[in-house]
Short mmCIF file of C-alpha atoms in Angstrom, two decimals:
data_model
loop_
_atom_site.label_atom_id
_atom_site.label_comp_id
_atom_site.label_asym_id
_atom_site.label_seq_id
_atom_site.Cartn_x
_atom_site.Cartn_y
_atom_site.Cartn_z
CA MET A 1 -36.70 -44.18 6.98
CA ASP A 2 -39.31 -44.53 9.72
CA LEU A 3 -42.30 -46.29 8.16
CA ASP A 4 -44.59 -44.49 10.61
CA ASN A 5 -43.64 -41.08 9.17
CA VAL A 6 -43.82 -41.70 5.44
CA LEU A 7 -46.10 -38.70 4.87
CA VAL A 8 -43.73 -36.38 6.75
CA HIS A 9 -40.78 -37.61 4.68
CA GLU A 10 -42.59 -37.14 1.36
CA TYR A 11 -43.85 -33.70 2.34
CA CYS A 12 -40.35 -32.59 3.38
CA VAL A 13 -39.01 -33.76 0.00
CA GLU A 14 -41.54 -31.51 -1.73
CA LEU A 15 -40.56 -28.61 0.53
CA ALA A 16 -36.89 -29.14 -0.31
CA GLU A 17 -37.74 -28.83 -4.01
CA ASP A 18 -39.53 -25.53 -3.33
CA ILE A 19 -36.49 -24.22 -1.47
CA SER A 20 -34.15 -25.14 -4.32
CA SER A 21 -36.42 -23.27 -6.75
CA GLY A 22 -35.98 -20.04 -4.77
CA VAL A 23 -39.60 -19.68 -3.65
CA TRP A 24 -38.58 -18.95 -0.03
CA ASP A 25 -35.71 -16.58 -0.77
CA GLU A 26 -37.53 -13.37 0.10
CA PRO A 27 -39.37 -13.28 3.44
CA SER A 28 -42.95 -12.05 3.30
CA PRO A 29 -43.80 -8.99 5.41
CA VAL A 30 -46.41 -9.35 8.12
CA PRO A 31 -49.68 -8.08 6.60
CA ASP A 32 -51.12 -5.11 8.46
CA GLY A 33 -54.66 -5.41 9.72
CA SER A 34 -54.89 -9.11 8.94
CA PRO A 35 -57.03 -11.20 11.31
CA CYS A 36 -55.02 -13.01 13.97
CA ARG A 37 -56.06 -16.49 12.93
CA ILE A 38 -54.15 -19.69 13.52
CA ASP A 39 -54.12 -20.68 9.85
CA THR A 40 -52.84 -17.22 8.90
CA ILE A 41 -49.93 -17.54 11.33
CA LEU A 42 -49.03 -21.03 10.12
CA THR A 43 -49.05 -20.11 6.43
CA HIS A 44 -47.42 -16.68 6.64
CA ASP A 45 -43.85 -16.85 5.37
CA HIS A 46 -44.11 -20.69 5.43
CA THR A 47 -44.02 -20.73 9.26
CA PHE A 48 -45.25 -24.29 9.62
CA ASP A 49 -43.19 -25.60 6.70
CA ARG A 50 -40.02 -24.11 8.18
CA TYR A 51 -40.80 -25.69 11.54
CA LEU A 52 -41.41 -29.06 9.91
CA LEU A 53 -38.08 -29.02 8.10
CA ALA A 54 -36.25 -28.14 11.32
CA HIS A 55 -38.09 -30.70 13.49
CA ARG A 56 -39.19 -33.41 11.10
CA ASP A 57 -38.26 -36.17 13.56
CA GLU A 58 -40.65 -34.72 16.17
CA VAL A 59 -43.74 -34.55 13.93
CA SER A 60 -45.86 -37.62 13.20
CA ASP A 61 -47.90 -38.34 10.08
CA HIS A 62 -51.08 -37.92 12.10
CA GLN A 63 -50.04 -34.45 13.29
CA LEU A 64 -49.07 -33.38 9.77
CA SER A 65 -52.37 -34.65 8.35
CA SER A 66 -54.30 -32.71 11.01
CA VAL A 67 -52.50 -29.47 10.22
CA LEU A 68 -52.93 -29.84 6.45
CA ALA A 69 -56.62 -30.69 6.89
CA MET A 70 -57.13 -27.58 9.02
CA LEU A 71 -55.43 -25.37 6.42
CA ARG A 72 -57.69 -26.81 3.68
CA CYS A 73 -60.87 -26.70 5.76
CA ALA A 74 -63.98 -25.53 3.86
CA SER A 75 -62.03 -25.18 0.60
CA ASP A 76 -62.72 -26.85 -2.74
CA SER A 77 -59.76 -29.18 -2.19
CA CYS A 78 -61.67 -30.89 0.65
CA GLY A 79 -64.51 -31.89 -1.63
CA GLY A 80 -68.14 -31.25 -0.83
CA ILE A 81 -71.78 -31.73 -1.80
CA THR A 82 -73.62 -29.97 -4.62
CA TYR A 83 -77.23 -29.19 -3.71
CA HIS A 84 -80.03 -28.70 -6.23
CA CYS A 85 -83.22 -26.74 -5.48
CA VAL A 86 -86.33 -28.64 -6.62
CA GLU A 87 -88.29 -25.38 -6.93
CA CYS A 88 -86.10 -23.00 -8.96
CA GLY A 89 -83.29 -25.27 -10.14
CA GLU A 90 -80.55 -23.26 -8.39
CA THR A 91 -77.42 -25.20 -7.37
CA GLU A 92 -75.00 -24.58 -4.51
CA PHE A 93 -71.71 -26.25 -3.62
CA VAL A 94 -71.08 -26.76 0.10
CA PRO A 95 -67.47 -27.80 0.88
CA PHE A 96 -66.67 -30.37 3.54
CA ARG A 97 -65.21 -29.37 6.88
CA CYS A 98 -62.07 -30.97 8.27
CA HIS A 99 -63.65 -31.76 11.69
CA GLY A 100 -60.12 -31.68 13.12
CA ARG A 101 -58.97 -31.04 16.67
CA LEU A 102 -56.76 -28.19 15.52
CA CYS A 103 -59.41 -26.28 13.54
CA PRO A 104 -60.95 -23.35 15.48
CA ARG A 105 -64.10 -23.29 13.34
CA CYS A 106 -64.87 -27.01 13.48
CA GLY A 107 -63.60 -27.33 17.04
CA LYS A 108 -65.95 -24.66 18.39
CA ARG A 109 -69.01 -26.43 16.99
CA TYR A 110 -67.84 -29.80 18.32
CA ALA A 111 -66.96 -28.37 21.73
CA GLU A 112 -70.42 -26.86 22.17
CA ARG A 113 -72.08 -30.13 21.19
CA TRP A 114 -69.79 -32.17 23.46
CA GLY A 115 -70.40 -29.82 26.39
CA ARG A 116 -74.18 -30.20 26.07
CA ALA A 117 -73.86 -33.97 25.74
CA LEU A 118 -71.66 -34.10 28.84
CA VAL A 119 -74.21 -32.25 30.95
CA SER A 120 -77.10 -34.37 29.66
CA CYS A 121 -75.43 -37.65 30.67
CA MET A 122 -74.43 -36.57 34.19
CA LEU A 123 -76.17 -38.14 37.15
CA PRO A 124 -78.52 -36.07 39.37
CA ALA A 125 -75.96 -35.59 42.12
CA GLU A 126 -73.55 -32.95 43.38
CA HIS A 127 -70.20 -32.97 41.60
CA ARG A 128 -66.73 -31.69 42.34
CA HIS A 129 -64.18 -30.34 39.86
CA LEU A 130 -60.63 -31.59 40.51
CA ILE A 131 -57.37 -30.54 38.82
CA PHE A 132 -54.31 -32.77 39.23
CA THR A 133 -51.05 -30.91 38.52
CA LEU A 134 -47.41 -31.99 38.25
CA THR A 135 -43.97 -30.45 38.69
CA PRO A 136 -41.98 -29.13 35.68
CA ALA A 137 -39.48 -31.98 36.04
CA VAL A 138 -42.26 -34.53 35.53
CA TRP A 139 -43.61 -32.56 32.55
CA GLU A 140 -40.39 -33.30 30.71
CA LEU A 141 -40.53 -36.99 31.59
CA VAL A 142 -44.08 -37.30 30.26
CA ALA A 143 -43.02 -35.64 27.00
CA THR A 144 -40.62 -38.52 26.25
CA ASP A 145 -43.51 -40.95 25.65
CA VAL A 146 -46.86 -39.19 25.68
CA GLY A 147 -48.96 -42.12 24.49
CA ARG A 148 -47.86 -44.46 27.29
CA LEU A 149 -47.07 -42.14 30.20
CA VAL A 150 -50.32 -40.17 29.99
CA GLU A 151 -52.02 -43.48 30.73
CA ASP A 152 -50.14 -43.41 34.03
CA LEU A 153 -51.52 -39.94 34.78
CA PHE A 154 -55.08 -41.11 34.18
CA GLY A 155 -54.56 -44.23 36.28
CA ALA A 156 -52.91 -42.34 39.13
CA ALA A 157 -55.62 -39.66 39.30
CA ARG A 158 -58.39 -42.27 39.25
CA ARG A 159 -56.67 -44.35 41.93
CA ALA A 160 -56.21 -41.27 44.16
CA VAL A 161 -59.96 -40.64 44.09
CA GLU A 162 -60.76 -44.31 44.69
CA ARG A 163 -58.47 -44.37 47.74
CA MET A 164 -60.35 -41.39 49.18
CA PHE A 165 -63.58 -43.38 48.94
CA GLU A 166 -61.95 -46.50 50.37
CA ASP A 167 -60.73 -44.52 53.39
CA ARG A 168 -64.23 -43.17 53.96
CA PHE A 169 -66.37 -46.26 53.38
CA GLY A 170 -64.01 -49.21 53.79
CA LYS A 171 -65.52 -52.52 52.68
CA LEU A 172 -68.78 -51.02 51.39
CA LYS A 173 -67.15 -50.68 47.94
CA VAL A 174 -68.82 -47.37 47.12
CA ARG A 175 -68.30 -46.56 43.44
CA PRO A 176 -68.17 -42.87 42.39
CA GLY A 177 -68.71 -41.43 38.93
CA ILE A 178 -65.55 -40.00 37.33
CA ILE A 179 -65.03 -38.11 34.07
CA ALA A 180 -61.35 -37.34 33.37
CA VAL A 181 -59.88 -35.08 30.68
CA ILE A 182 -56.19 -34.55 29.90
CA HIS A 183 -54.93 -31.07 29.05
CA PHE A 184 -51.47 -30.96 27.48
CA THR A 185 -50.70 -27.23 27.78
CA GLY A 186 -51.39 -24.42 30.20
CA ARG A 187 -53.15 -21.16 29.45
CA ASP A 188 -49.81 -19.61 28.48
CA MET A 189 -49.39 -22.34 25.79
CA LYS A 190 -46.44 -23.94 27.57
CA TRP A 191 -46.17 -27.71 27.91
CA ASN A 192 -47.98 -28.56 31.13
CA PRO A 193 -49.87 -31.88 31.15
CA HIS A 194 -52.52 -32.03 33.86
CA ILE A 195 -55.75 -33.88 34.56
CA HIS A 196 -59.21 -32.35 34.98
CA MET A 197 -61.84 -34.47 36.69
CA ILE A 198 -65.53 -34.19 37.41
CA VAL A 199 -66.34 -36.50 40.34
CA THR A 200 -69.63 -37.20 42.07
CA GLU A 201 -69.70 -36.26 45.77
CA GLY A 202 -70.68 -39.77 46.69
CA GLY A 203 -71.29 -43.10 45.03
CA LEU A 204 -73.45 -46.19 44.78
CA THR A 205 -73.01 -49.40 46.73
CA PRO A 206 -73.33 -52.75 44.92
CA ARG A 207 -76.97 -52.86 46.11
CA GLY A 208 -77.76 -49.43 44.66
CA GLY A 209 -77.68 -47.37 47.85
CA TRP A 210 -76.29 -43.83 47.61
CA LYS A 211 -73.53 -42.81 50.02
CA LYS A 212 -72.55 -39.16 50.20
CA HIS A 213 -68.89 -38.15 50.45
CA ALA A 214 -68.29 -34.40 50.77
CA TYR A 215 -65.12 -34.19 52.92
CA TRP A 216 -61.95 -34.41 50.83
CA PRO A 217 -58.77 -33.64 52.84
CA TYR A 218 -56.43 -31.67 50.60
CA MET A 219 -53.11 -32.91 51.99
CA LYS A 220 -54.14 -36.57 51.96
CA MET A 221 -55.42 -36.38 48.39
CA SER A 222 -52.26 -34.62 47.24
CA ALA A 223 -50.12 -37.30 48.91
CA TYR A 224 -52.11 -40.07 47.22
CA TRP A 225 -51.73 -38.36 43.84
CA LYS A 226 -47.97 -37.99 44.27
CA TYR A 227 -47.49 -41.57 45.43
CA GLU A 228 -49.56 -43.08 42.61
CA VAL A 229 -48.13 -41.04 39.74
CA LEU A 230 -44.46 -41.34 40.75
CA GLY A 231 -44.81 -45.08 41.33
CA ARG A 232 -46.30 -45.64 37.89
CA LEU A 233 -43.78 -43.42 36.10
CA ARG A 234 -40.85 -45.07 37.87
CA PHE A 235 -42.06 -48.51 36.79
CA HIS A 236 -42.41 -47.60 33.11
CA LEU A 237 -39.17 -45.58 33.01
CA ARG A 238 -37.11 -48.10 34.99
CA ALA A 239 -34.86 -48.78 31.97
CA SER A 240 -33.58 -45.18 32.04
CA VAL A 241 -31.09 -44.44 34.81
CA ASP A 242 -31.52 -40.67 34.44
CA ALA A 243 -35.32 -40.89 34.55
CA LYS A 244 -35.25 -43.08 37.67
CA ALA A 245 -32.88 -40.65 39.37
CA ALA A 246 -35.11 -37.69 38.47
CA ILE A 247 -38.17 -39.47 39.88
CA ASP A 248 -36.34 -40.47 43.07
CA ARG A 249 -35.43 -36.81 43.67
CA GLN A 250 -39.12 -35.89 43.45
CA TRP A 251 -39.97 -37.92 46.55
CA THR A 252 -37.97 -35.68 48.91
CA MET A 253 -38.13 -32.28 47.19
CA SER A 254 -39.61 -29.36 49.12
CA PHE A 255 -41.40 -26.44 47.49
CA LYS A 256 -41.68 -22.78 48.45
CA ASP A 257 -45.48 -22.79 48.39
CA GLY A 258 -45.59 -25.36 51.19
CA THR A 259 -47.01 -28.15 49.04
CA ASN A 260 -45.39 -31.36 47.91
CA GLY A 261 -45.45 -30.10 44.31
CA TYR A 262 -48.33 -32.37 43.29
CA VAL A 263 -51.29 -30.11 43.84
CA VAL A 264 -54.90 -31.26 43.64
CA LYS A 265 -57.19 -28.25 43.30
CA HIS A 266 -60.87 -28.89 43.89
CA TYR A 267 -63.96 -26.74 43.45
CA ARG A 268 -67.36 -27.44 44.99
CA ASP A 269 -70.89 -26.21 44.22
CA LEU A 270 -70.62 -26.53 40.47
CA GLY A 271 -73.82 -24.65 39.69
CA ASP A 272 -72.96 -23.86 36.08
CA MET A 273 -72.39 -27.40 34.86
CA GLU A 274 -72.98 -26.38 31.25
CA GLY A 275 -70.23 -23.76 31.52
CA LEU A 276 -67.86 -26.34 33.01
CA GLY A 277 -68.74 -28.76 30.22
CA SER A 278 -67.95 -26.12 27.60
CA TYR A 279 -64.67 -25.33 29.37
CA LEU A 280 -63.55 -28.97 29.31
CA ALA A 281 -64.81 -29.43 25.76
CA ARG A 282 -62.47 -26.73 24.47
CA TYR A 283 -59.57 -29.03 25.26
CA VAL A 284 -61.24 -32.16 23.92
CA ARG A 285 -61.63 -30.94 20.35
CA HIS A 286 -60.18 -27.44 20.14
CA PRO A 287 -56.79 -25.74 19.67
CA PRO A 288 -54.86 -24.91 22.87
CA ILE A 289 -55.78 -21.24 22.44
CA GLY A 290 -58.87 -19.49 21.17
CA GLU A 291 -58.29 -17.04 18.36
CA SER A 292 -59.89 -14.29 20.45
CA ARG A 293 -56.86 -14.51 22.80
CA ILE A 294 -54.35 -13.93 19.99
CA LEU A 295 -53.47 -10.22 20.08
CA GLY A 296 -51.13 -10.16 17.08
CA TYR A 297 -47.95 -11.55 15.60
CA ASP A 298 -44.74 -10.22 14.07
CA GLU A 299 -41.11 -11.22 13.64
CA GLU A 300 -40.67 -11.63 17.42
CA GLY A 301 -43.52 -14.10 17.80
CA VAL A 302 -47.20 -14.38 18.66
CA ARG A 303 -48.68 -12.11 21.32
CA ILE A 304 -51.35 -13.82 23.43
CA ARG A 305 -53.54 -12.99 26.40
CA TYR A 306 -54.38 -15.37 29.23
CA GLU A 307 -55.93 -15.22 32.68
CA TRP A 308 -54.25 -16.53 35.82
CA ASP A 309 -55.30 -16.00 39.45
CA ASN A 310 -58.09 -13.65 38.31
CA GLU A 311 -55.58 -11.41 36.56
CA VAL A 312 -55.12 -10.88 32.82
CA HIS A 313 -51.57 -11.35 31.53
CA GLU A 314 -49.98 -10.80 28.15
CA THR A 315 -46.93 -12.59 26.80
CA THR A 316 -45.13 -13.24 23.54
CA VAL A 317 -44.61 -16.80 22.35
CA THR A 318 -42.05 -17.49 19.63
CA THR A 319 -43.50 -18.87 16.42
CA GLU A 320 -41.56 -22.10 16.98
CA ASP A 321 -43.05 -22.58 20.45
CA PHE A 322 -46.46 -21.61 19.10
CA VAL A 323 -46.36 -24.36 16.46
CA ARG A 324 -44.95 -26.86 18.97
CA SER A 325 -47.81 -26.10 21.37
CA LEU A 326 -50.39 -26.65 18.63
CA LEU A 327 -48.86 -30.00 17.69
CA SER A 328 -48.60 -31.15 21.31
CA ASN A 329 -52.40 -30.97 21.52
CA ILE A 330 -52.72 -33.53 18.72
CA PRO A 331 -52.24 -36.81 20.62
CA PRO A 332 -51.29 -40.09 18.91
CA LYS A 333 -53.95 -41.54 16.64
CA GLY A 334 -56.48 -43.59 18.58
CA PHE A 335 -55.61 -41.93 21.90
CA HIS A 336 -58.62 -40.91 24.01
CA VAL A 337 -58.27 -37.61 25.85
CA VAL A 338 -61.51 -38.27 27.77
CA ARG A 339 -61.91 -41.23 30.15
CA TRP A 340 -65.06 -42.43 31.88
CA TYR A 341 -64.64 -44.33 35.14
CA GLY A 342 -66.85 -45.77 37.84
CA LEU A 343 -70.54 -44.95 37.45
CA TYR A 344 -69.83 -43.14 34.17
CA SER A 345 -68.01 -46.07 32.59
CA PRO A 346 -69.87 -47.99 29.85
CA THR A 347 -70.17 -50.95 32.23
CA TYR A 348 -72.11 -49.12 34.95
CA ARG A 349 -73.61 -46.09 33.15
CA ARG A 350 -77.07 -47.51 32.42
CA TRP A 351 -77.28 -49.26 35.78
CA ALA A 352 -76.37 -46.08 37.68
CA ARG A 353 -78.93 -43.99 35.80
CA TRP A 354 -81.60 -46.62 36.37
CA MET A 355 -80.85 -46.75 40.10
CA MET A 356 -80.88 -42.94 40.49
CA CYS A 357 -83.50 -41.89 37.94
CA GLY A 358 -85.69 -44.97 37.63
CA ILE A 359 -85.26 -45.24 33.87
CA SER A 360 -82.29 -45.43 31.53
CA THR A 361 -82.24 -42.56 29.04
CA VAL A 362 -78.75 -43.03 27.64
CA PRO A 363 -79.15 -42.97 23.83
CA THR A 364 -77.50 -45.58 21.66
CA ARG A 365 -74.99 -44.53 19.03
CA LEU A 366 -77.54 -45.19 16.27
CA GLU A 367 -80.19 -43.08 18.00
CA ALA A 368 -77.74 -40.20 18.44
CA TYR A 369 -76.75 -40.41 14.77
CA ILE A 370 -80.39 -40.31 13.64
CA ASN A 371 -81.07 -37.28 15.85
CA VAL A 372 -78.19 -35.40 14.22
CA LEU A 373 -79.40 -36.15 10.69
CA SER A 374 -83.05 -35.39 11.40
CA GLY A 375 -82.53 -31.61 11.28
CA ASP A 376 -80.12 -31.60 8.35
CA GLU A 377 -82.25 -29.77 5.76
CA LYS A 378 -80.78 -27.11 3.49
CA MET A 379 -82.97 -24.26 2.22
CA CYS A 380 -82.50 -22.38 -1.05
CA LEU A 381 -81.36 -18.79 -0.56
CA ASP A 382 -83.20 -17.61 -3.70
CA CYS A 383 -86.71 -19.04 -3.35
CA GLY A 384 -86.72 -20.64 0.10
CA GLY A 385 -87.40 -24.12 -1.25
CA VAL A 386 -85.85 -27.33 0.02
CA MET A 387 -82.54 -28.24 -1.61
CA GLU A 388 -81.69 -31.89 -2.21
CA PRO A 389 -78.17 -33.34 -2.58
CA MET A 390 -77.25 -33.85 -6.24
CA ALA A 391 -73.57 -34.87 -6.14
CA MET A 392 -70.77 -35.43 -3.64
CA GLU A 393 -67.05 -34.99 -4.27
CA TYR A 394 -64.33 -36.25 -1.96
CA VAL A 395 -60.79 -37.59 -1.88
CA ARG A 396 -60.34 -41.27 -0.99
CA ASN A 397 -56.98 -43.04 -0.87
CA GLY A 398 -55.42 -40.18 -2.82
CA ARG A 399 -58.02 -40.32 -5.62
CA TRP A 400 -60.73 -37.78 -6.37
CA GLU A 401 -64.14 -39.47 -6.53
CA LEU A 402 -67.57 -38.21 -7.59
CA ILE A 403 -70.90 -39.69 -6.49
CA LEU A 404 -74.15 -38.73 -8.23
CA PHE A 405 -77.37 -39.08 -6.23
#
């Protein structure tokens, strides 16, 4: 047994016992008028449990824990805090949230907060939004080892931008600010890893001088992206003869749209930076699809709506592909879907803000934590008085614990 998937193995054993008891013998009909929520789809007729039994080798303990936490979110089984009103003596139990990437309720709150934080830390300069895409053949190669090969995508996209600045400024060593985010699926919920970037249209020299860079040749940037990503993937997949052959074919392939298959889309004049931050945040801590885009579900699958090329499309995704898409957006534990490079890296962030703004206003982690807690007051619904925490219940290492304040 794989020691990394102990939880999956134990959970599948419990499911096998339920099957032997006849609990799953009769399929449950799709409830009419039920809200099209992700947790409803996963729990109806044991959709997620059936997927797990059929693909137990593809699901990690971390992915299973995330799904189970989302299904238990805001329930008594998550634990919570009991508040006591000092005025009227009324008590109220507030359950804990899961704060998971897969949870639409927790993810929306986190995405909004992350989007505002992203805008607040950006430098006072013009930015450009870049999207680095791949061919379907490379999608499948990345899926074989997401944790390692996505690092190659980040490195290749960053290097492509750096080469553009090197071509423009040569030995001046102008350093741009780069924020990169990995998206694992497209709007149609199909596996489609691609990189979003927010890049400053210029950079700082080692002496603090600002150099503007607004001309970005499309064909050159696309060629850099293709060269960097294929070179990195070929190095890490050199042990596989089939993978090397597939990558070698990519060098000479021609495409009907006239591109080399490795498209770099870029958008200038990003006036609504807050909207862009919210857009990127949805993929940082949010399911691959908003529940407002789920039109319904039945025996054939899940009907979704998505927008492409300024047109609204509708399609049906099988329940198996729907679950697989949700799980693909839960990266390995400890993996960072957001990367900060150049002037936005921790090494240069304070220096860059000081050079451009005159004062460093980047808050420390402790200051940010205190700001979050400062407005955390709960009011009594009966008398309007302030409620104080009285007890906290939570599960730790498989044991239920109670703390009295």
